[in-house]
């Protein structure tokens, strides 16, 4: 399009969007607010000074623009400092997922071409094991929570705090292209090697500004404002801790970094440091809620955001009964991550608990500047009836633009200018999204899609059913048909006709169509699960294919 | 710098920052909230539909990408619709300042190369007078608040509401380069022709996101959140009504457009529509406060932001005594406009009224992503002592990149990559700015700068002084020295020595240095003022030069 683009004055400044601006804002608004990490506590003026010191330490270690610096740490002030110092000198911060296997960690470090590694004592054994496989790594800096750093069998540049203490506290952070890569990390699928996603300064700044607006402006769901106290319970190596450390720093709020997650310790920090806002996957929230400390602590000041997996209704109800304000978000490694978040009107936030549980469990409303569409099998947008499902496809200014050094995989992710999430969802007439299934698990039958998760949920309501998995099996006429594998509760019997009759009630009340009812129910002894405890539908489908 | 820029997947979407995204967000969050304008009220779904209709009307009138569309209207829903529809089709919205003289209006319309004009009945006479001087203009659309549109002596395409009613309510708004010009308007100085500033989609989106965060996140100064009701009292043709219509639409809040400003009407709208947030220059706020309606109305729900000129302490005190939450902002036509705004901690917001008046009158704290520095005569940043003064120079992502078709003036504005505001300010140890003078009025003496406004303020505290102007006059030794022209109150006398003695108390308490005291005091009958009522220091300096 021939729009009007007016030439700039020769001296006009083309202000790039850079992560350093987020840090400067925090110092301006909350200079005396604290960063708490282990026994250490310091304010935003100190944070700015420490980031400058770290930048000098990195420069002294030979790190410059374009180099990649890896971090292996629990949630700490050090990690927060690296969130800023590494990208601010023009380098790339590689968030290593310390939960991967040593082999996978080695693969990601080789693939990302890490040059320097900041490694916590707890991960020194892994690094010792891998060091010889990492020819690109030119040095290691040791991170320790002990009074004296532990011994290492390989050369290190030094211990983090010691290095910072002797570094200059001034660093002139340059401006550069806002499309420069700031961060990278790897996402693991069920097959193949981990894939590297990457985010630029521009993307992280825009993610932060939109998240800050969303968190602060809506009275029915005010997650994070200037007087809040923030503590992550999603690890900082996991998708930028959902981007919140950048938002918290922009606002200059008090931040609490809890180290390795220990449920009782998390609750004590909540209580003693005045924490008001945290986020975590449902399993972490469950552990926190089940801890001894939680039983004797008033939790009603806590705002908790979950994501990464659907929370159970029981968990949400339990949290709300404890007075916790509960919210759900949605995103993935490829999306920085925020795409949707619970949005409530002030009136909705006052509804009876039962009604709120339902609203707060939903996947949420797309945040500003997220374009999200649900595309069905025929390539059309689904209607806003809360039932029809389609693949979630998105556009926002903060999506990975591919996978690092794997263009063919990037081309699968991006098709027709939309990022294909591989998730299947419905949308209601208020624009609220509900994730229904993974694309590869949804059952495509007669041109329609059936959510395997929905069928599992409905079948499991039968008292004789202890566990259930639903997968699609090839069908000559309908393309695919659902098949249910059912584990029965001890001492009871049920047959396929009874289970079909059980499902008919959900046809009657409109939750599913009649053609969604499986013809085949296999009673099995157990259902295979993956290493992280999810139903392994890929294996079920493969085994069924062998049997046919 | 050789940072790492990773190639995008070929199908990855380079999401541009476009004004249409702000409109889509409002519909998502506040679909049923109202836009109120005269007798008309409609919701955000209607707003989206009407913007599409207006886009079709513009297209039917032959307007396409790169064309300029001028608006001459009071604050209305029509103007809000133009804020979106014109830039969203890739055209440029020219905000005509209807307070300029007809000759100046003609100049700006010629200079901007307006192709279509949306003109309110009240300005039809001006357009009739100018039409022959406007060869670029291909058509006029009439805006009316009457039941039947008034007659025109020249051809019009039609009346706005009639055209919208018959237009298609769908329009596929394309994406395009985020650096495309979205808006333009003209700023007038004391000399020469008005100068055209211009803002891109990217700049307006970033201005909006940063303003939204600033308005919502800080508990001590929460200006605009989802449950607020917004009504401008700075005209929509004046620097994007300080950018707030875009912020309000992003959040989806109720918006009230008051037409031509009439103080009693403004107060009635405040009362009847539940308005909570407005902004205006001090003179408008004063008129509103002095209106009959204000005397009998509870104003304590109102949050008022002022700017454009320094409010008097009496005005601020009066507003706060009425329960109004008062805030000060700073910006100019060249800066979109927001640069600083009052920031208070929740504790400061609870201080006694006297202490709050002082805090809320200050020019404010730079908002996120505003880099602001104060540079003294020697080119150094001034110290944060609240007394030393320097020129305000800024960088943000939303500054005009020059003056339209006047590169040499743009080069004066931008020097060394910083926008030179021509304002002189001090900064305190909390980072709060106080504008002290205009650059051209500040008195440069012995390498130091003295604020003429500060001297005027201190001299006027003498009971015999009715009015005072201070200007710099050339001095062989000191470069310049201050000279005061004083109008005495009726029936009293005072001489220079007494006024110097009066000023010594402010030397003693540290407000000024001894060398700031003028040697010369001229007792005069009156002080010349400009057409807008400001002291005409240019004329005073010229007259003094003639006398010397």
XYZ file of C-alpha atoms in Angstrom, chain A residues 29-544:
516
model
C 9.052 4.494 39.898
C 10.143 2.224 42.734
C 13.758 3.137 43.555
C 13.534 1.936 47.167
C 11.478 -1.194 46.563
C 13.297 -4.422 47.235
C 14.573 -7.420 45.333
C 14.690 -10.344 47.790
C 16.672 -13.504 47.049
C 17.878 -15.907 49.751
C 19.488 -13.817 52.484
C 20.112 -10.938 50.099
C 17.857 -7.945 49.731
C 18.606 -4.787 47.791
C 16.716 -1.976 46.043
C 16.236 -0.905 42.418
C 19.184 1.472 42.516
C 21.314 -1.495 43.545
C 19.717 -3.619 40.821
C 20.725 -1.084 38.177
C 24.236 -0.918 39.576
C 24.535 -4.712 39.768
C 23.347 -5.080 36.177
C 26.139 -2.683 35.156
C 28.649 -4.730 37.178
C 27.472 -7.955 35.539
C 27.803 -6.322 32.108
C 31.436 -5.505 32.924
C 32.037 -9.063 34.169
C 30.623 -10.400 30.884
C 32.741 -7.997 28.843
C 35.848 -8.991 30.829
C 35.056 -12.611 30.013
C 35.206 -11.720 26.327
C 31.456 -11.665 25.726
C 30.243 -9.147 23.184
C 27.291 -8.409 20.954
C 25.921 -11.506 19.238
C 27.456 -13.981 21.692
C 25.239 -16.401 23.605
C 25.371 -16.650 27.398
C 23.683 -19.607 29.083
C 22.237 -19.638 32.597
C 21.637 -22.719 34.749
C 20.164 -21.448 37.984
C 17.160 -21.618 40.256
C 15.036 -18.475 40.597
C 17.365 -15.826 42.020
C 18.474 -12.213 41.888
C 21.364 -13.442 39.729
C 18.941 -14.760 37.147
C 17.026 -11.470 37.218
C 20.281 -9.574 36.675
C 21.063 -11.821 33.715
C 17.561 -11.151 32.286
C 18.783 -7.588 31.801
C 22.588 -7.492 31.581
C 22.997 -10.175 28.913
C 20.584 -8.708 26.333
C 21.542 -5.142 27.283
C 25.123 -5.666 26.052
C 23.711 -7.053 22.794
C 24.295 -10.691 23.703
C 21.728 -13.513 23.717
C 20.490 -15.059 26.967
C 20.073 -18.836 26.685
C 17.641 -20.037 29.343
C 18.705 -23.636 29.932
C 15.928 -25.955 31.037
C 17.707 -27.720 33.884
C 15.020 -30.395 33.946
C 16.096 -31.808 30.591
C 18.323 -34.866 30.490
C 22.091 -34.170 30.369
C 22.098 -35.310 26.741
C 19.345 -32.872 25.841
C 21.072 -30.080 27.747
C 24.280 -30.798 25.821
C 22.336 -30.745 22.560
C 20.749 -27.359 23.297
C 24.080 -25.841 24.402
C 25.789 -27.049 21.245
C 22.911 -25.936 19.052
C 22.703 -22.463 20.626
C 26.515 -22.133 20.458
C 26.823 -21.012 24.069
C 30.064 -19.156 24.774
C 29.751 -18.540 28.501
C 27.776 -20.461 31.134
C 26.544 -19.146 34.469
C 26.054 -22.328 36.467
C 24.699 -22.941 39.958
C 26.480 -25.362 42.316
C 23.577 -27.809 41.944
C 24.298 -28.190 38.217
C 28.089 -28.319 38.391
C 27.999 -32.171 38.222
C 26.044 -31.992 34.949
C 28.466 -29.482 33.487
C 31.457 -31.539 34.617
C 29.980 -34.474 32.766
C 29.279 -32.432 29.603
C 32.186 -29.971 29.440
C 34.160 -31.931 26.855
C 31.188 -32.012 24.502
C 30.901 -28.215 24.521
C 33.695 -26.817 22.350
C 31.966 -23.430 21.876
C 31.959 -22.711 25.625
C 34.907 -20.512 26.539
C 34.246 -20.142 30.242
C 32.075 -20.802 33.285
C 30.977 -18.539 36.119
C 29.941 -20.266 39.305
C 26.717 -19.345 41.100
C 26.424 -20.344 44.704
C 24.009 -19.959 47.603
C 26.558 -21.311 50.113
C 28.926 -19.169 52.137
C 31.862 -20.636 50.247
C 31.555 -21.822 46.653
C 31.907 -25.577 46.099
C 34.908 -27.084 44.388
C 34.869 -27.718 40.666
C 37.003 -30.147 38.678
C 37.200 -27.737 35.733
C 38.448 -24.179 35.358
C 36.058 -21.394 36.204
C 36.386 -17.672 35.673
C 35.220 -17.074 39.216
C 32.311 -16.966 41.589
C 29.479 -14.604 40.627
C 29.337 -12.383 43.719
C 33.106 -12.143 43.941
C 33.335 -11.106 40.302
C 30.559 -8.537 40.675
C 32.133 -7.048 43.784
C 35.339 -6.247 41.940
C 33.698 -5.027 38.714
C 33.092 -1.400 37.775
C 29.548 -0.263 38.616
C 29.217 1.837 35.462
C 28.500 0.575 31.987
C 27.248 2.626 29.060
C 24.622 0.370 27.520
C 24.500 1.109 23.795
C 21.418 1.319 21.624
C 21.132 -1.112 18.720
C 18.634 -2.722 16.349
C 15.440 -3.601 18.235
C 15.209 -6.822 16.199
C 18.386 -8.126 17.808
C 17.861 -11.480 19.489
C 17.627 -11.081 23.262
C 16.696 -14.553 24.490
C 16.537 -18.153 23.339
C 15.408 -21.421 24.855
C 14.379 -24.876 23.715
C 11.033 -26.572 23.570
C 10.728 -30.335 23.659
C 8.157 -32.348 21.782
C 7.453 -36.052 21.953
C 9.776 -36.709 19.004
C 13.025 -35.319 17.706
C 15.484 -32.911 19.228
C 14.510 -29.847 21.263
C 13.738 -26.855 19.044
C 15.147 -23.383 19.701
C 12.747 -20.449 19.902
C 14.082 -16.902 19.995
C 12.790 -13.479 20.960
C 14.017 -9.992 20.115
C 14.232 -6.866 22.244
C 11.261 -5.414 20.364
C 9.187 -8.509 21.039
C 9.967 -8.584 24.751
C 9.279 -4.858 25.193
C 5.909 -5.146 23.449
C 5.038 -8.298 25.414
C 5.878 -6.427 28.600
C 3.852 -3.301 27.782
C 0.764 -5.247 26.769
C 1.038 -7.521 29.794
C 1.498 -4.510 32.093
C -1.657 -2.905 30.721
C -3.621 -6.151 30.985
C -2.417 -6.867 34.515
C -3.143 -3.339 35.785
C -6.103 -1.788 33.991
C -9.026 -4.173 34.462
C -10.738 -3.744 37.810
C -12.293 -7.215 37.711
C -8.892 -8.882 37.387
C -6.150 -6.614 38.748
C -3.150 -8.951 38.813
C -0.188 -6.636 39.219
C -0.018 -2.978 40.211
C 2.583 -0.809 41.863
C 1.840 -1.902 45.440
C 1.887 -5.610 44.683
C 4.716 -7.925 45.688
C 5.732 -10.455 43.066
C 7.144 -13.958 43.496
C 7.374 -16.385 40.552
C 6.463 -20.044 40.984
C 7.084 -20.832 37.318
C 10.851 -21.253 36.932
C 12.725 -18.351 35.385
C 14.143 -20.700 32.731
C 10.595 -21.485 31.597
C 9.382 -19.025 28.905
C 10.728 -15.911 30.677
C 8.795 -16.891 33.850
C 5.797 -16.001 31.708
C 7.306 -12.561 31.118
C 6.429 -11.278 34.574
C 9.933 -10.363 35.833
C 10.088 -7.822 33.002
C 6.634 -6.442 33.884
C 7.470 -6.278 37.591
C 10.719 -4.449 36.859
C 9.000 -1.986 34.510
C 6.615 -1.086 37.348
C 9.315 -1.075 40.031
C 7.457 -3.410 42.403
C 9.009 -5.515 45.162
C 10.180 -8.875 43.816
C 10.906 -12.066 45.739
C 12.977 -14.879 44.163
C 12.532 -18.194 45.983
C 15.446 -20.338 44.778
C 14.623 -23.978 44.227
C 10.910 -24.500 44.777
C 10.065 -26.065 48.133
C 6.351 -25.735 48.958
C 6.700 -24.824 52.647
C 9.429 -22.309 51.844
C 7.246 -20.714 49.148
C 4.407 -20.266 51.625
C 6.734 -18.798 54.246
C 8.064 -16.281 51.694
C 4.493 -15.423 50.724
C 3.666 -14.769 54.350
C 6.839 -13.033 55.506
C 7.572 -10.899 52.448
C 4.004 -9.751 51.813
C 3.750 -11.493 48.438
C 0.480 -10.766 46.600
C 1.021 -12.117 43.079
C 2.475 -15.410 41.852
C 2.021 -17.770 38.944
C 2.620 -21.458 38.457
C 1.481 -24.595 36.691
C -1.371 -26.450 38.418
C 0.896 -29.145 39.897
C 3.046 -26.538 41.644
C -0.020 -24.713 42.969
C -1.378 -28.036 44.213
C 1.862 -28.792 46.061
C 1.906 -25.335 47.615
C -1.693 -25.668 48.728
C -1.053 -29.116 50.213
C 2.005 -27.980 52.196
C 1.959 -27.901 55.984
C 2.651 -24.164 56.039
C -0.339 -23.481 53.799
C -2.653 -25.198 56.237
C -1.896 -22.644 58.941
C -1.448 -19.544 56.760
C -4.046 -17.025 55.646
C -3.753 -17.217 51.847
C -6.446 -14.672 51.055
C -4.008 -11.947 49.952
C -2.639 -14.144 47.141
C -3.458 -13.662 43.471
C -2.451 -16.774 41.536
C -2.245 -17.144 37.793
C -2.028 -20.623 36.334
C -1.289 -21.939 32.882
C 0.659 -24.620 31.046
C -2.070 -27.166 31.737
C -5.735 -27.045 32.631
C -6.319 -26.892 36.397
C -8.854 -29.302 37.855
C -12.073 -27.875 39.173
C -11.236 -29.326 42.577
C -7.983 -27.376 42.709
C -9.590 -24.115 41.652
C -12.417 -24.552 44.119
C -10.000 -25.339 46.925
C -7.933 -22.253 46.188
C -10.961 -20.015 46.052
C -12.288 -21.458 49.301
C -8.983 -20.388 50.851
C -9.647 -16.861 49.608
C -7.104 -16.937 46.773
C -7.914 -14.879 43.672
C -7.383 -17.327 40.888
C -6.751 -16.628 37.173
C -5.928 -18.704 34.125
C -3.629 -17.770 31.265
C -2.646 -19.439 28.032
C 0.477 -19.421 25.964
C 3.396 -21.577 24.921
C 7.148 -21.453 24.440
C 6.677 -20.194 20.888
C 4.519 -17.259 22.061
C 6.765 -15.538 24.655
C 4.206 -16.690 26.185
C 1.105 -14.604 26.931
C -1.864 -14.962 24.578
C -4.970 -15.031 26.787
C -5.800 -14.398 30.410
C -8.904 -14.516 32.579
C -10.884 -11.299 32.166
C -13.723 -10.589 34.581
C -15.964 -7.607 34.947
C -16.166 -6.289 38.522
C -19.683 -7.772 38.660
C -18.427 -11.209 37.597
C -15.733 -10.993 40.262
C -18.538 -10.733 42.851
C -20.539 -13.774 41.697
C -21.067 -16.772 43.989
C -18.057 -19.055 44.219
C -19.563 -21.791 42.041
C -20.113 -19.455 39.134
C -16.700 -17.843 39.512
C -14.899 -21.179 39.504
C -16.268 -21.846 36.028
C -15.309 -18.392 34.728
C -11.820 -18.431 36.221
C -10.977 -21.906 34.903
C -11.581 -20.966 31.292
C -8.585 -20.336 29.064
C -9.327 -16.610 28.949
C -9.633 -13.590 26.685
C -6.909 -12.613 24.192
C -4.890 -9.718 25.617
C -4.470 -6.459 23.655
C -2.618 -6.823 20.344
C -3.213 -10.581 20.204
C -5.110 -11.605 17.095
C -6.427 -15.102 17.699
C -8.620 -17.180 15.405
C -9.994 -20.723 15.557
C -9.890 -22.491 12.206
C -11.821 -25.691 11.581
C -11.018 -28.551 9.243
C -12.609 -26.734 6.290
C -10.464 -23.634 6.835
C -13.293 -21.522 8.280
C -13.437 -19.595 11.538
C -15.632 -21.428 14.039
C -18.777 -19.797 15.367
C -18.787 -18.292 18.854
C -21.020 -21.014 20.317
C -18.586 -22.370 22.930
C -18.890 -25.809 21.298
C -17.485 -25.729 17.782
C -13.754 -26.280 17.804
C -10.896 -25.211 15.599
C -7.140 -24.866 15.748
C -5.835 -21.841 17.636
C -3.880 -19.667 15.200
C -2.327 -16.414 16.355
C -0.594 -13.220 15.372
C 0.932 -10.852 17.875
C 4.097 -8.741 17.923
C 5.876 -11.234 20.219
C 5.924 -14.660 18.522
C 9.074 -16.610 17.711
C 9.723 -16.043 14.021
C 10.801 -19.644 13.495
C 13.015 -22.297 15.095
C 16.712 -21.526 15.299
C 18.609 -23.158 12.425
C 15.625 -25.379 11.497
C 13.798 -23.467 8.771
C 11.646 -26.419 7.719
C 10.218 -26.725 11.254
C 9.636 -22.988 11.334
C 7.672 -23.309 8.116
C 5.429 -25.916 9.790
C 4.832 -23.561 12.712
C 4.075 -20.591 10.485
C 1.610 -21.143 7.668
C -0.112 -18.412 5.752
C 1.211 -15.780 8.130
C -0.370 -17.345 11.224
C 1.392 -19.240 13.971
C -0.282 -22.637 14.295
C -0.356 -23.523 17.975
C -1.446 -27.123 17.532
C -4.105 -26.489 20.164
C -7.817 -26.909 19.530
C -10.285 -24.574 21.223
C -13.807 -23.210 21.246
C -14.898 -19.605 21.806
C -18.056 -18.258 23.414
C -20.119 -15.227 22.509
C -18.113 -13.074 24.929
C -14.902 -13.945 23.101
C -13.615 -16.221 25.881
C -11.472 -19.130 24.678
C -11.510 -22.696 26.000
C -8.729 -25.061 24.968
C -10.322 -28.414 24.182
C -7.530 -30.638 22.922
C -4.231 -30.921 21.179
C -4.552 -30.827 17.394
C -2.888 -34.209 17.025
C -5.286 -35.801 19.519
C -8.535 -34.340 18.245
C -10.711 -36.852 16.373
C -11.615 -35.782 12.852
C -14.811 -37.496 11.855
C -17.120 -36.697 8.967
C -15.681 -33.202 8.564
C -16.192 -32.391 12.246
C -13.750 -32.377 15.136
C -14.360 -34.116 18.433
C -12.273 -33.277 21.468
C -10.709 -36.437 22.912
C -10.356 -34.633 26.248
C -14.061 -33.824 26.394
C -15.022 -37.421 25.691
C -12.572 -38.617 28.352
C -14.037 -36.187 30.834
C -17.623 -37.339 30.140
C -16.816 -41.064 30.133
C -14.916 -40.698 33.410
C -18.085 -39.465 35.066
C -19.394 -43.076 34.980
C -18.840 -44.545 38.448
C -17.320 -47.760 37.065
C -14.604 -45.917 35.154
C -11.272 -45.476 36.863
C -9.288 -44.124 33.930
C -9.943 -43.540 30.252
C -8.161 -42.562 27.042
C -9.891 -41.653 23.794
C -8.072 -41.655 20.454
C -9.105 -41.474 16.819
C -8.795 -44.636 14.722
C -8.917 -44.679 10.924
C -12.354 -45.191 9.415
C -13.032 -45.698 5.711
C -16.268 -43.750 5.693
C -15.809 -41.067 8.374
C -12.044 -40.612 8.125
C -11.652 -41.228 11.857
C -13.832 -42.531 14.654
C -13.258 -42.261 18.411
C -12.154 -45.317 20.332
C -12.096 -45.417 24.138
C -9.739 -47.432 26.275
C -11.237 -47.821 29.738
C -9.693 -48.985 33.012
C -12.443 -50.136 35.364
C -12.607 -49.470 39.071
C -11.863 -52.519 41.173
C -14.678 -55.023 41.509
C -17.101 -53.463 39.028
C -18.096 -54.349 35.488
C -19.530 -52.277 32.677
C -20.020 -52.945 28.966
C -19.915 -50.759 25.861
C -23.703 -50.406 25.623
C -23.902 -49.116 29.174
C -21.147 -46.588 28.488
C -22.909 -45.452 25.302
C -26.122 -45.044 27.258
C -24.146 -43.039 29.848
C -22.911 -40.692 27.093
C -26.435 -40.229 25.677
C -27.302 -37.947 28.611
C -24.629 -35.511 27.368
C -26.095 -35.686 23.876
C -29.451 -34.828 25.427
C -28.089 -31.800 27.293
C -26.204 -30.541 24.238
C -22.615 -31.097 25.366
C -21.814 -33.470 22.497
C -23.404 -34.602 19.265
C -24.669 -38.140 18.873
C -21.995 -38.982 16.333
C -19.337 -38.197 18.944
C -20.190 -41.400 20.849
C -17.528 -44.050 20.214
C -18.572 -47.386 18.766
C -15.618 -49.135 20.349
C -14.819 -49.350 24.067
C -11.789 -51.457 24.989
C -11.579 -52.492 28.593
C -7.840 -52.460 29.440
C -5.719 -53.050 32.514
C -3.748 -49.792 32.254
C -3.217 -46.791 30.035
C 0.301 -45.866 28.881
C 1.673 -42.533 30.019
C 4.639 -40.401 28.954
C 7.642 -39.562 31.112
C 5.822 -36.503 32.468
C 2.713 -38.514 33.332
C 0.453 -37.511 30.460
C -1.568 -40.122 28.555
C 0.649 -41.338 25.699
C -1.857 -41.208 22.871
C 0.828 -41.582 20.252
C 1.706 -44.975 21.709
C -1.961 -45.994 22.015
C -2.558 -45.136 18.366
C 0.560 -47.063 17.305
C -0.443 -50.144 19.313
C -3.964 -50.039 17.919
